[in-house]
PDB file of C-alpha atoms in Angstrom:
ATOM      1  CA  MET A  25       5.814 -16.517  13.972  1.00  0.00           C
ATOM      2  CA  SER A  26       2.482 -18.848  14.903  1.00  0.00           C
ATOM      3  CA  GLN A  27      -0.229 -16.256  13.628  1.00  0.00           C
ATOM      4  CA  ILE A  28      -0.275 -13.344  11.343  1.00  0.00           C
ATOM      5  CA  VAL A  29      -3.106 -11.021  11.273  1.00  0.00           C
ATOM      6  CA  TYR A  30      -3.752  -8.456   8.803  1.00  0.00           C
ATOM      7  CA  ILE A  31      -5.973  -5.759  10.497  1.00  0.00           C
ATOM      8  CA  ILE A  32      -7.399  -3.327   7.572  1.00  0.00           C
ATOM      9  CA  ARG A  33      -9.937  -0.335   7.755  1.00  0.00           C
ATOM     10  CA  HIS A  34     -12.443  -0.030   5.476  1.00  0.00           C
ATOM     11  CA  GLY A  35     -12.075   2.068   1.974  1.00  0.00           C
ATOM     12  CA  ASP A  36     -13.258   5.576   1.464  1.00  0.00           C
ATOM     13  CA  ARG A  37     -16.861   6.004   2.214  1.00  0.00           C
ATOM     14  CA  HIS A  38     -19.839   7.338  -0.056  1.00  0.00           C
ATOM     15  CA  ASP A  39     -21.397   9.546   2.595  1.00  0.00           C
ATOM     16  CA  TYR A  40     -17.884  11.101   3.364  1.00  0.00           C
ATOM     17  CA  HIS A  41     -17.699  11.679  -0.539  1.00  0.00           C
ATOM     18  CA  ILE A  42     -20.772  13.427  -1.161  1.00  0.00           C
ATOM     19  CA  GLY A  43     -21.359  15.102   2.406  1.00  0.00           C
ATOM     20  CA  VAL A  44     -23.358  13.282   5.329  1.00  0.00           C
ATOM     21  CA  GLU A  45     -26.018  15.779   4.757  1.00  0.00           C
ATOM     22  CA  ASN A  46     -26.428  14.794   1.141  1.00  0.00           C
ATOM     23  CA  TRP A  47     -26.283  11.064   2.181  1.00  0.00           C
ATOM     24  CA  VAL A  48     -29.176  11.681   5.029  1.00  0.00           C
ATOM     25  CA  LYS A  49     -31.303  13.380   2.268  1.00  0.00           C
ATOM     26  CA  THR A  50     -30.322  10.855  -1.087  1.00  0.00           C
ATOM     27  CA  ARG A  51     -30.053   7.358   0.518  1.00  0.00           C
ATOM     28  CA  PRO A  52     -32.715   4.779  -0.533  1.00  0.00           C
ATOM     29  CA  ASP A  53     -34.839   4.146   2.271  1.00  0.00           C
ATOM     30  CA  HIS A  54     -34.018   0.519   2.911  1.00  0.00           C
ATOM     31  CA  ILE A  55     -30.351   1.362   3.644  1.00  0.00           C
ATOM     32  CA  HIS A  56     -29.551   2.027   7.274  1.00  0.00           C
ATOM     33  CA  VAL A  57     -28.115   5.698   7.609  1.00  0.00           C
ATOM     34  CA  HIS A  58     -25.268   4.529   9.451  1.00  0.00           C
ATOM     35  CA  ASP A  59     -24.488   1.821   6.741  1.00  0.00           C
ATOM     36  CA  PRO A  60     -23.327   3.439   3.492  1.00  0.00           C
ATOM     37  CA  PRO A  61     -21.618   1.968   0.678  1.00  0.00           C
ATOM     38  CA  LEU A  62     -17.931   2.544  -0.203  1.00  0.00           C
ATOM     39  CA  SER A  63     -17.722   5.678  -2.815  1.00  0.00           C
ATOM     40  CA  ASP A  64     -16.325   5.195  -6.039  1.00  0.00           C
ATOM     41  CA  LEU A  65     -12.888   5.874  -4.596  1.00  0.00           C
ATOM     42  CA  GLY A  66     -13.442   3.182  -1.962  1.00  0.00           C
ATOM     43  CA  ARG A  67     -13.938   0.685  -4.788  1.00  0.00           C
ATOM     44  CA  ARG A  68     -10.806   1.667  -6.475  1.00  0.00           C
ATOM     45  CA  GLN A  69      -9.021   1.333  -2.883  1.00  0.00           C
ATOM     46  CA  ALA A  70     -10.743  -2.206  -2.672  1.00  0.00           C
ATOM     47  CA  GLU A  71      -9.337  -2.900  -5.824  1.00  0.00           C
ATOM     48  CA  ASP A  72      -6.082  -1.928  -5.155  1.00  0.00           C
ATOM     49  CA  LEU A  73      -6.100  -4.431  -1.708  1.00  0.00           C
ATOM     50  CA  ALA A  74      -6.621  -7.048  -4.140  1.00  0.00           C
ATOM     51  CA  LYS A  75      -3.766  -6.105  -6.478  1.00  0.00           C
ATOM     52  CA  ALA A  76      -1.485  -6.147  -3.630  1.00  0.00           C
ATOM     53  CA  VAL A  77      -1.755  -9.662  -2.774  1.00  0.00           C
ATOM     54  CA  PRO A  78       1.458 -10.586  -4.248  1.00  0.00           C
ATOM     55  CA  ASP A  79       3.312  -7.916  -1.796  1.00  0.00           C
ATOM     56  CA  LEU A  80       1.400  -7.664   1.186  1.00  0.00           C
ATOM     57  CA  PHE A  81      -0.564 -11.163   1.388  1.00  0.00           C
ATOM     58  CA  SER A  82       1.516 -14.058   0.183  1.00  0.00           C
ATOM     59  CA  ASP A  83       4.281 -14.553   2.643  1.00  0.00           C
ATOM     60  CA  VAL A  84       1.898 -17.076   4.776  1.00  0.00           C
ATOM     61  CA  PRO A  85      -1.256 -18.801   3.946  1.00  0.00           C
ATOM     62  CA  ILE A  86      -4.283 -16.854   4.708  1.00  0.00           C
ATOM     63  CA  HIS A  87      -6.773 -19.259   6.445  1.00  0.00           C
ATOM     64  CA  ARG A  88      -9.728 -16.989   7.199  1.00  0.00           C
ATOM     65  CA  MET A  89     -11.377 -13.459   6.551  1.00  0.00           C
ATOM     66  CA  VAL A  90     -13.418 -12.039   8.874  1.00  0.00           C
ATOM     67  CA  VAL A  91     -15.562  -8.667   8.314  1.00  0.00           C
ATOM     68  CA  SER A  92     -17.887  -6.175  10.065  1.00  0.00           C
ATOM     69  CA  PRO A  93     -21.201  -6.533   8.873  1.00  0.00           C
ATOM     70  CA  PHE A  94     -21.621  -2.978   7.690  1.00  0.00           C
ATOM     71  CA  ILE A  95     -21.645  -3.111   3.706  1.00  0.00           C
ATOM     72  CA  ARG A  96     -18.443  -0.812   3.530  1.00  0.00           C
ATOM     73  CA  CYS A  97     -16.144  -3.416   5.228  1.00  0.00           C
ATOM     74  CA  ILE A  98     -17.723  -6.195   2.968  1.00  0.00           C
ATOM     75  CA  GLU A  99     -17.294  -4.423  -0.072  1.00  0.00           C
ATOM     76  CA  THR A 100     -13.846  -3.555   0.643  1.00  0.00           C
ATOM     77  CA  ALA A 101     -13.042  -7.124   1.548  1.00  0.00           C
ATOM     78  CA  THR A 102     -14.847  -8.784  -1.516  1.00  0.00           C
ATOM     79  CA  PRO A 103     -11.989  -8.250  -4.044  1.00  0.00           C
ATOM     80  CA  LEU A 104      -9.363  -9.446  -1.773  1.00  0.00           C
ATOM     81  CA  ALA A 105     -11.281 -12.329  -1.097  1.00  0.00           C
ATOM     82  CA  GLU A 106     -11.931 -12.954  -4.616  1.00  0.00           C
ATOM     83  CA  LYS A 107      -8.109 -13.057  -5.308  1.00  0.00           C
ATOM     84  CA  LEU A 108      -7.523 -15.150  -2.035  1.00  0.00           C
ATOM     85  CA  GLY A 109     -10.313 -17.531  -3.039  1.00  0.00           C
ATOM     86  CA  HIS A 110     -12.179 -17.105   0.159  1.00  0.00           C
ATOM     87  CA  ASN A 111     -15.271 -16.536   1.671  1.00  0.00           C
ATOM     88  CA  LEU A 112     -16.047 -13.813   4.050  1.00  0.00           C
ATOM     89  CA  CYS A 113     -16.811 -14.447   7.324  1.00  0.00           C
ATOM     90  CA  VAL A 114     -19.436 -11.836   9.010  1.00  0.00           C
ATOM     91  CA  ASP A 115     -18.550 -10.850  12.722  1.00  0.00           C
ATOM     92  CA  ASP A 116     -21.110  -8.698  14.625  1.00  0.00           C
ATOM     93  CA  SER A 117     -17.945  -8.311  17.043  1.00  0.00           C
ATOM     94  CA  LEU A 118     -16.132  -6.252  14.396  1.00  0.00           C
ATOM     95  CA  ARG A 119     -19.097  -3.735  14.050  1.00  0.00           C
ATOM     96  CA  GLU A 120     -18.975   0.383  13.819  1.00  0.00           C
ATOM     97  CA  ALA A 121     -18.226   2.155  17.444  1.00  0.00           C
ATOM     98  CA  GLY A 122     -19.638   5.090  18.771  1.00  0.00           C
ATOM     99  CA  LEU A 123     -23.272   4.700  17.216  1.00  0.00           C
ATOM    100  CA  VAL A 124     -26.270   6.002  19.548  1.00  0.00           C
ATOM    101  CA  ASP A 125     -28.273   3.064  18.530  1.00  0.00           C
ATOM    102  CA  TYR A 126     -27.467  -0.517  17.577  1.00  0.00           C
ATOM    103  CA  VAL A 127     -27.986  -0.777  13.925  1.00  0.00           C
ATOM    104  CA  GLU A 128     -29.658  -3.788  12.936  1.00  0.00           C
ATOM    105  CA  MET A 129     -28.163  -5.444   9.955  1.00  0.00           C
ATOM    106  CA  PRO A 130     -29.890  -6.928   7.005  1.00  0.00           C
ATOM    107  CA  PRO A 131     -29.806 -10.771   6.681  1.00  0.00           C
ATOM    108  CA  LEU A 132     -26.828 -11.989   5.295  1.00  0.00           C
ATOM    109  CA  ALA A 133     -28.490 -13.779   2.230  1.00  0.00           C
ATOM    110  CA  ASP A 134     -30.314 -10.324   1.749  1.00  0.00           C
ATOM    111  CA  ARG A 135     -27.032  -8.466   1.192  1.00  0.00           C
ATOM    112  CA  ASN A 136     -26.169  -9.752  -2.527  1.00  0.00           C
ATOM    113  CA  VAL A 137     -22.889 -10.310  -2.118  1.00  0.00           C
ATOM    114  CA  PRO A 138     -22.068 -13.750  -3.555  1.00  0.00           C
ATOM    115  CA  MET A 139     -18.620 -14.144  -1.199  1.00  0.00           C
ATOM    116  CA  LEU A 140     -20.377 -14.399   2.206  1.00  0.00           C
ATOM    117  CA  ASP A 141     -20.221 -17.545   4.324  1.00  0.00           C
ATOM    118  CA  LEU A 142     -23.707 -17.942   5.236  1.00  0.00           C
ATOM    119  CA  GLU A 143     -23.157 -20.892   7.808  1.00  0.00           C
ATOM    120  CA  TYR A 144     -20.602 -18.557  10.041  1.00  0.00           C
ATOM    121  CA  SER A 145     -21.865 -17.152  13.100  1.00  0.00           C
ATOM    122  CA  SER A 146     -20.629 -14.231  15.190  1.00  0.00           C
ATOM    123  CA  THR A 147     -18.121 -14.727  17.599  1.00  0.00           C
ATOM    124  CA  PHE A 148     -20.025 -12.668  20.008  1.00  0.00           C
ATOM    125  CA  MET A 149     -22.792  -9.845  19.575  1.00  0.00           C
ATOM    126  CA  GLY A 150     -22.341  -6.168  19.854  1.00  0.00           C
ATOM    127  CA  GLU A 151     -24.038  -4.381  22.926  1.00  0.00           C
ATOM    128  CA  GLN A 152     -27.347  -2.940  22.377  1.00  0.00           C
ATOM    129  CA  LYS A 153     -26.232  -0.063  24.042  1.00  0.00           C
ATOM    130  CA  GLU A 154     -22.379   0.249  23.801  1.00  0.00           C
ATOM    131  CA  SER A 155     -20.709   3.137  25.456  1.00  0.00           C
ATOM    132  CA  PHE A 156     -17.843   5.057  23.674  1.00  0.00           C
ATOM    133  CA  PRO A 157     -15.367   5.087  24.059  1.00  0.00           C
ATOM    134  CA  GLN A 158     -15.086   2.765  26.674  1.00  0.00           C
ATOM    135  CA  GLY A 159     -17.165  -0.150  25.658  1.00  0.00           C
ATOM    136  CA  CYS A 160     -15.594  -0.030  21.961  1.00  0.00           C
ATOM    137  CA  LEU A 161     -11.971  -0.532  23.800  1.00  0.00           C
ATOM    138  CA  ASP A 162     -13.376  -3.263  26.075  1.00  0.00           C
ATOM    139  CA  ARG A 163     -14.953  -4.787  22.743  1.00  0.00           C
ATOM    140  CA  CYS A 164     -11.597  -4.870  20.834  1.00  0.00           C
ATOM    141  CA  ASN A 165     -10.147  -6.371  24.082  1.00  0.00           C
ATOM    142  CA  ASN A 166     -12.462  -9.177  23.755  1.00  0.00           C
ATOM    143  CA  VAL A 167     -12.077  -9.471  20.085  1.00  0.00           C
ATOM    144  CA  LYS A 168      -8.125 -10.007  20.777  1.00  0.00           C
ATOM    145  CA  GLN A 169      -9.023 -12.608  23.127  1.00  0.00           C
ATOM    146  CA  LYS A 170     -12.046 -14.388  21.940  1.00  0.00           C
ATOM    147  CA  LEU A 171     -11.656 -14.044  18.268  1.00  0.00           C
ATOM    148  CA  LEU A 172      -7.793 -14.048  17.213  1.00  0.00           C
ATOM    149  CA  GLU A 173      -6.131 -15.880  20.601  1.00  0.00           C
ATOM    150  CA  GLU A 174      -9.076 -18.258  21.244  1.00  0.00           C
ATOM    151  CA  ARG A 175     -11.378 -19.073  18.316  1.00  0.00           C
ATOM    152  CA  PHE A 176      -8.658 -18.916  15.578  1.00  0.00           C
ATOM    153  CA  ALA A 177      -5.428 -19.223  17.496  1.00  0.00           C
ATOM    154  CA  ASN A 178      -3.863 -21.394  14.711  1.00  0.00           C
ATOM    155  CA  GLU A 179      -5.061 -19.620  11.737  1.00  0.00           C
ATOM    156  CA  ASN A 180      -3.630 -16.571  10.354  1.00  0.00           C
ATOM    157  CA  LEU A 181      -6.413 -13.830   9.468  1.00  0.00           C
ATOM    158  CA  VAL A 182      -7.289 -11.010   7.223  1.00  0.00           C
ATOM    159  CA  VAL A 183      -9.743  -8.699   9.913  1.00  0.00           C
ATOM    160  CA  VAL A 184     -11.368  -5.877   8.040  1.00  0.00           C
ATOM    161  CA  THR A 185     -13.428  -3.264  10.716  1.00  0.00           C
ATOM    162  CA  HIS A 186     -13.660   0.637  11.273  1.00  0.00           C
ATOM    163  CA  ALA A 187     -11.103   2.730  12.350  1.00  0.00           C
ATOM    164  CA  ALA A 188     -11.650   2.798  15.762  1.00  0.00           C
ATOM    165  CA  CYS A 189     -11.856  -0.717  16.016  1.00  0.00           C
ATOM    166  CA  VAL A 190      -8.616  -1.298  13.961  1.00  0.00           C
ATOM    167  CA  VAL A 191      -6.747   1.030  16.301  1.00  0.00           C
ATOM    168  CA  GLY A 192      -8.390  -0.148  19.476  1.00  0.00           C
ATOM    169  CA  LEU A 193      -7.393  -4.012  18.179  1.00  0.00           C
ATOM    170  CA  VAL A 194      -4.107  -3.459  17.475  1.00  0.00           C
ATOM    171  CA  ALA A 195      -3.415  -1.570  20.737  1.00  0.00           C
ATOM    172  CA  ALA A 196      -4.766  -4.445  22.567  1.00  0.00           C
ATOM    173  CA  LEU A 197      -2.696  -6.660  20.985  1.00  0.00           C
ATOM    174  CA  LEU A 198       0.073  -5.073  21.393  1.00  0.00           C
ATOM    175  CA  ASP A 199      -0.666  -4.340  25.226  1.00  0.00           C
ATOM    176  CA  CYS A 200       0.175  -0.647  24.645  1.00  0.00           C
ATOM    177  CA  LYS A 201      -1.390   3.008  24.309  1.00  0.00           C
ATOM    178  CA  VAL A 202      -3.599   4.054  21.406  1.00  0.00           C
ATOM    179  CA  SER A 203      -1.484   7.154  21.070  1.00  0.00           C
ATOM    180  CA  GLU A 204       1.553   4.587  20.305  1.00  0.00           C
ATOM    181  CA  VAL A 205      -0.419   3.044  17.506  1.00  0.00           C
ATOM    182  CA  ALA A 206      -0.742   4.665  14.132  1.00  0.00           C
ATOM    183  CA  ALA A 207      -3.707   6.211  12.738  1.00  0.00           C
ATOM    184  CA  ALA A 208      -6.095   4.206  10.471  1.00  0.00           C
ATOM    185  CA  GLY A 209      -6.345   5.333   6.776  1.00  0.00           C
ATOM    186  CA  PRO A 210      -8.975   4.413   4.621  1.00  0.00           C
ATOM    187  CA  ALA A 211      -7.715   0.734   3.375  1.00  0.00           C
ATOM    188  CA  GLY A 212      -4.647   1.143   5.569  1.00  0.00           C
ATOM    189  CA  VAL A 213      -3.158  -2.054   6.266  1.00  0.00           C
ATOM    190  CA  PHE A 214      -1.760  -3.324   9.890  1.00  0.00           C
ATOM    191  CA  LYS A 215      -0.086  -6.451   9.909  1.00  0.00           C
ATOM    192  CA  LEU A 216       0.985  -8.197  13.035  1.00  0.00           C
ATOM    193  CA  GLY A 217       2.827 -11.595  14.354  1.00  0.00           C
ATOM    194  CA  ARG A 218       2.513 -13.658  17.210  1.00  0.00           C
ATOM    195  CA  ASP A 219       5.336 -15.211  18.672  1.00  0.00           C
ATOM    196  CA  SER A 220       5.247 -18.769  18.644  1.00  0.00           C
ATOM    197  CA  SER A 221       7.126 -19.416  22.041  1.00  0.00           C
ATOM    198  CA  THR A 222       5.952 -16.370  24.293  1.00  0.00           C
ATOM    199  CA  GLY A 223       2.584 -15.336  22.654  1.00  0.00           C
ATOM    200  CA  LYS A 224       3.395 -11.792  22.557  1.00  0.00           C
ATOM    201  CA  TRP A 225       2.581  -9.985  19.478  1.00  0.00           C
ATOM    202  CA  SER A 226       4.525  -7.470  17.864  1.00  0.00           C
ATOM    203  CA  ALA A 227       3.747  -4.950  14.935  1.00  0.00           C
ATOM    204  CA  LEU A 228       5.102  -5.918  11.519  1.00  0.00           C
ATOM    205  CA  MET A 229       3.322  -2.999   9.774  1.00  0.00           C
ATOM    206  CA  GLN A 230       1.278  -0.233  10.464  1.00  0.00           C
ATOM    207  CA  ASN A 231      -1.106   1.525   8.332  1.00  0.00           C
ATOM    208  CA  HIS A 232       0.541   0.519   4.804  1.00  0.00           C
ATOM    209  CA  SER A 233      -0.955   2.680   2.275  1.00  0.00           C
ATOM    210  CA  GLU A 234       1.870   2.443  -0.405  1.00  0.00           C
ATOM    211  CA  HIS A 235      -0.779  -0.046  -2.411  1.00  0.00           C
ATOM    212  CA  LEU A 236      -3.057   2.700  -2.654  1.00  0.00           C
ATOM    213  CA  SER A 237      -3.394   4.188  -5.934  1.00  0.00           C
ATOM    214  CA  GLU A 238      -5.655   7.070  -4.310  1.00  0.00           C
ATOM    215  CA  LEU A 239      -5.694   8.315  -0.993  1.00  0.00           C
ATOM    216  CA  GLY A 240      -8.649  10.855  -1.354  1.00  0.00           C
ATOM    217  CA  SER A 241      -9.499  13.308   1.325  1.00  0.00           C
ATOM    218  CA  THR A 242     -10.606  11.044   4.476  1.00  0.00           C
ATOM    219  CA  ARG A 243      -7.696  11.390   6.733  1.00  0.00           C
ATOM    220  CA  PRO A 244      -6.778   8.573   9.137  1.00  0.00           C
ATOM    221  CA  TRP A 245      -8.354   8.289  12.611  1.00  0.00           C
ATOM    222  CA  PRO A 246      -8.362   9.556  15.519  1.00  0.00           C
ATOM    223  CA  ARG A 247      -6.527  12.375  15.204  1.00  0.00           C
ATOM    224  CA  THR A 248      -5.471  14.987  17.885  1.00  0.00           C
ATOM    225  CA  ASP A 249      -7.014  18.037  15.870  1.00  0.00           C
ATOM    226  CA  GLY A 250     -10.241  17.560  17.614  1.00  0.00           C
ATOM    227  CA  SER A 251     -11.886  15.589  15.102  1.00  0.00           C
ATOM    228  CA  PRO A 252     -14.991  13.927  16.737  1.00  0.00           C
ATOM    229  CA  GLY A 253     -14.233  11.285  19.524  1.00  0.00           C
ATOM    230  CA  SER A 254     -10.756  11.238  18.624  1.00  0.00           C
ATOM    231  CA  LEU A 255      -9.367  12.764  21.722  1.00  0.00           C
ATOM    232  CA  ASP A 256     -11.325  10.886  24.204  1.00  0.00           C
ATOM    233  CA  PHE A 257     -10.658   8.014  22.249  1.00  0.00           C
ATOM    234  CA  ILE A 258      -6.796   8.507  22.428  1.00  0.00           C
ATOM    235  CA  ALA A 259      -7.235   9.613  26.387  1.00  0.00           C
ATOM    236  CA  CYS A 260      -9.322   6.483  27.080  1.00  0.00           C
ATOM    237  CA  GLY A 261      -6.955   4.316  25.404  1.00  0.00           C
ATOM    238  CA  ASP A 262      -3.756   5.541  26.813  1.00  0.00           C
ATOM    239  CA  ALA A 263      -5.413   4.544  30.466  1.00  0.00           C
ATOM    240  CA  MET A 264      -6.653   0.940  29.469  1.00  0.00           C
ATOM    241  CA  GLU A 265      -4.932  -1.981  31.141  1.00  0.00           C
ATOM    242  CA  TRP A 266      -5.112  -4.812  28.920  1.00  0.00           C
ATOM    243  CA  LYS A 267      -5.876  -8.202  29.979  1.00  0.00           C
TER     244      LYS A 267
END
């Protein structure tokens, strides 16, 4: 393999744990409603990722960790970054999908996270009005090309992002239908490898969760039971022609 990429969904969210309505009522004024932190369970899941380094992340050197600008992704990646000895590269191309309006993130210097690489610049910026699911899937295809296969083509990466971006990016890399990709659970790990001679990607691990001591009640996404956005995401992803 010429390149290994780990793609990870963030851990359990605080707003899902206490209920979205309670989060809207109780969140601090300075925190955006769409930028909740991890729950206590999510923090334990982040620690479980770090503890899994000998089993999951030690067979190849990791060159870089790239994460969504949303705090739940940064918090998920931080213990693993500390264990691997990396700073976190915050890339807007990995941001949450399906939001009505673009969420402006606080400046990195104000996020009070010591592991952030303040010199890193995003590969590209998310659209101000991104459609869902088509816009999200198009963005996943751009992440595949511009971030993984061009900017960091010779690096083994850990990518921490959101469920839709995890599944869409894996489908783009494998050049397959979204329905052929395992749904992404909180702190679930996908591992893909790119063949050095053909350039083709293959799945080495999909939604691996054996490292987690607690799964919680948040289910993997997308689902076929009518959960918000799932069916549209699957149908649109199955019709995609990846390039």
